[in-house]
């Protein structure tokens, strides 16, 4: 059963089946999507920036100050549905999640 519906930067659609309890960043990168993850998930590079659709966005823990800062704060690349994929651990509550990889900055 597909549990992640992801759109890559080039508009290509991917249906992914997560294994275990990795982060979304690890799942997307393993599937070959354009997630650089230059800081390997330490919330510093923002190259794992994704846009999460509702209702899944509301299921996530609030963003930390570090996550907001990595996205450049309110004046940066931050949008209402922005998240760093490395800060989201896969959980079955997220089954069916719809997301889009953010444009490269
Ligand atoms: S991998 Fe660098 S902020 Fe997510």
mmCIF file of C-alpha atoms and ligand atoms in Angstrom:
data_model
loop_
_atom_site.group_PDB
_atom_site.id
_atom_site.type_symbol
_atom_site.label_atom_id
_atom_site.label_comp_id
_atom_site.label_asym_id
_atom_site.label_seq_id
_atom_site.Cartn_x
_atom_site.Cartn_y
_atom_site.Cartn_z
ATOM 1 C CA UNK A 1 0.000 0.000 0.000
ATOM 2 C CA UNK A 2 1.388 3.386 -0.993
ATOM 3 C CA UNK A 3 1.845 5.623 2.014
ATOM 4 C CA UNK A 4 3.689 8.655 0.653
ATOM 5 C CA UNK A 5 2.655 10.602 -2.442
ATOM 6 C CA UNK A 6 5.575 12.854 -3.322
ATOM 7 C CA UNK A 7 6.106 15.314 -6.164
ATOM 8 C CA UNK A 8 9.719 16.036 -7.036
ATOM 9 C CA UNK A 9 11.143 19.386 -8.209
ATOM 10 C CA UNK A 10 10.702 18.392 -11.853
ATOM 11 C CA UNK A 11 7.003 17.658 -11.284
ATOM 12 C CA UNK A 12 7.423 13.876 -11.386
ATOM 13 C CA UNK A 13 5.102 11.945 -9.079
ATOM 14 C CA UNK A 14 6.310 9.176 -6.783
ATOM 15 C CA UNK A 15 4.387 6.702 -4.675
ATOM 16 C CA UNK A 16 6.563 5.432 -1.841
ATOM 17 C CA UNK A 17 6.294 2.699 0.725
ATOM 18 C CA UNK A 18 8.304 3.615 3.826
ATOM 19 C CA UNK A 19 10.159 0.888 5.684
ATOM 20 C CA UNK A 20 10.771 1.144 9.410
ATOM 21 C CA UNK A 21 10.872 4.436 11.237
ATOM 22 C CA UNK A 22 13.239 6.573 9.183
ATOM 23 C CA UNK A 23 12.765 10.283 8.697
ATOM 24 C CA UNK A 24 10.933 11.579 5.648
ATOM 25 C CA UNK A 25 14.257 12.953 4.405
ATOM 26 C CA UNK A 26 15.840 9.489 4.486
ATOM 27 C CA UNK A 27 12.831 7.918 2.761
ATOM 28 C CA UNK A 28 12.731 10.542 -0.017
ATOM 29 C CA UNK A 29 16.494 10.507 -0.577
ATOM 30 C CA UNK A 30 16.598 6.696 -0.692
ATOM 31 C CA UNK A 31 13.891 6.777 -3.358
ATOM 32 C CA UNK A 32 16.042 9.078 -5.497
ATOM 33 C CA UNK A 33 14.088 12.291 -5.125
ATOM 34 C CA UNK A 34 16.024 15.574 -5.309
ATOM 35 C CA UNK A 35 16.732 15.866 -1.588
ATOM 36 C CA UNK A 36 20.384 16.792 -1.074
ATOM 37 C CA UNK A 37 20.369 16.688 2.763
ATOM 38 C CA UNK A 38 23.795 18.318 2.878
ATOM 39 C CA UNK A 39 23.844 18.426 6.691
ATOM 40 C CA UNK A 40 22.681 14.791 6.974
ATOM 41 C CA UNK A 41 19.632 15.725 8.985
ATOM 42 C CA UNK A 42 21.049 18.114 11.562
ATOM 43 C CA UNK A 43 18.557 20.903 10.757
ATOM 44 C CA UNK A 44 21.120 23.291 9.261
ATOM 45 C CA UNK A 45 21.056 23.200 5.464
ATOM 46 C CA UNK A 46 17.341 23.282 4.518
ATOM 47 C CA UNK A 47 18.080 21.196 1.402
ATOM 48 C CA UNK A 48 15.354 18.800 2.568
ATOM 49 C CA UNK A 49 12.655 21.503 2.411
ATOM 50 C CA UNK A 50 9.230 20.126 1.498
ATOM 51 C CA UNK A 51 5.667 21.414 1.389
ATOM 52 C CA UNK A 52 3.208 19.212 3.280
ATOM 53 C CA UNK A 53 -0.500 19.130 2.433
ATOM 54 C CA UNK A 54 -3.330 19.030 4.936
ATOM 55 C CA UNK A 55 -4.527 17.137 6.883
ATOM 56 C CA UNK A 56 -1.043 15.708 7.445
ATOM 57 C CA UNK A 57 0.536 19.096 8.121
ATOM 58 C CA UNK A 58 -1.670 19.492 11.190
ATOM 59 C CA UNK A 59 -0.611 16.063 12.483
ATOM 60 C CA UNK A 60 3.033 17.094 12.762
ATOM 61 C CA UNK A 61 4.701 18.473 15.845
ATOM 62 C CA UNK A 62 5.167 22.250 15.656
ATOM 63 C CA UNK A 63 8.360 23.495 14.058
ATOM 64 C CA UNK A 64 11.262 24.102 16.409
ATOM 65 C CA UNK A 65 13.060 27.448 16.469
ATOM 66 C CA UNK A 66 15.996 25.669 14.805
ATOM 67 C CA UNK A 67 13.788 24.467 11.945
ATOM 68 C CA UNK A 68 12.345 27.950 11.415
ATOM 69 C CA UNK A 69 15.828 29.464 11.473
ATOM 70 C CA UNK A 70 17.165 26.896 8.981
ATOM 71 C CA UNK A 71 14.399 27.914 6.584
ATOM 72 C CA UNK A 72 15.471 31.525 6.866
ATOM 73 C CA UNK A 73 12.800 32.606 9.322
ATOM 74 C CA UNK A 74 9.699 34.555 8.404
ATOM 75 C CA UNK A 75 11.491 36.499 5.653
ATOM 76 C CA UNK A 76 13.124 33.445 4.105
ATOM 77 C CA UNK A 77 11.799 30.516 2.102
ATOM 78 C CA UNK A 78 9.288 29.648 4.775
ATOM 79 C CA UNK A 79 5.714 29.071 3.605
ATOM 80 C CA UNK A 80 2.686 28.124 5.688
ATOM 81 C CA UNK A 81 3.147 24.436 4.818
ATOM 82 C CA UNK A 82 6.968 24.377 4.826
ATOM 83 C CA UNK A 83 8.783 21.694 6.777
ATOM 84 C CA UNK A 84 12.226 20.146 6.839
ATOM 85 C CA UNK A 85 11.849 16.475 5.928
ATOM 86 C CA UNK A 86 14.737 15.543 8.221
ATOM 87 C CA UNK A 87 12.758 16.709 11.227
ATOM 88 C CA UNK A 88 9.786 14.432 10.534
ATOM 89 C CA UNK A 89 10.075 10.867 11.712
ATOM 90 C CA UNK A 90 7.888 8.434 9.809
ATOM 91 C CA UNK A 91 4.831 7.339 11.754
ATOM 92 C CA UNK A 92 1.823 5.328 10.582
ATOM 93 C CA UNK A 93 -0.363 8.351 11.406
ATOM 94 C CA UNK A 94 1.221 9.955 8.331
ATOM 95 C CA UNK A 95 -0.016 7.228 5.962
ATOM 96 C CA UNK A 96 -1.212 8.767 2.710
ATOM 97 C CA UNK A 97 0.796 11.968 3.192
ATOM 98 C CA UNK A 98 1.022 14.260 0.173
ATOM 99 C CA UNK A 99 4.112 16.441 -0.201
ATOM 100 C CA UNK A 100 6.142 18.374 -2.741
ATOM 101 C CA UNK A 101 9.889 18.922 -2.718
ATOM 102 C CA UNK A 102 10.530 22.681 -2.515
ATOM 103 C CA UNK A 103 12.382 24.451 -5.343
ATOM 104 C CA UNK A 104 16.160 24.629 -5.063
ATOM 105 C CA UNK A 105 17.406 27.930 -3.619
HETATM 106 S S1 LIG B 1 19.036 17.574 5.880
HETATM 107 FE FE1 LIG B 1 19.853 19.515 6.339
HETATM 108 S S2 LIG B 1 18.186 20.564 7.208
HETATM 109 FE FE2 LIG B 1 17.353 18.645 6.722
#
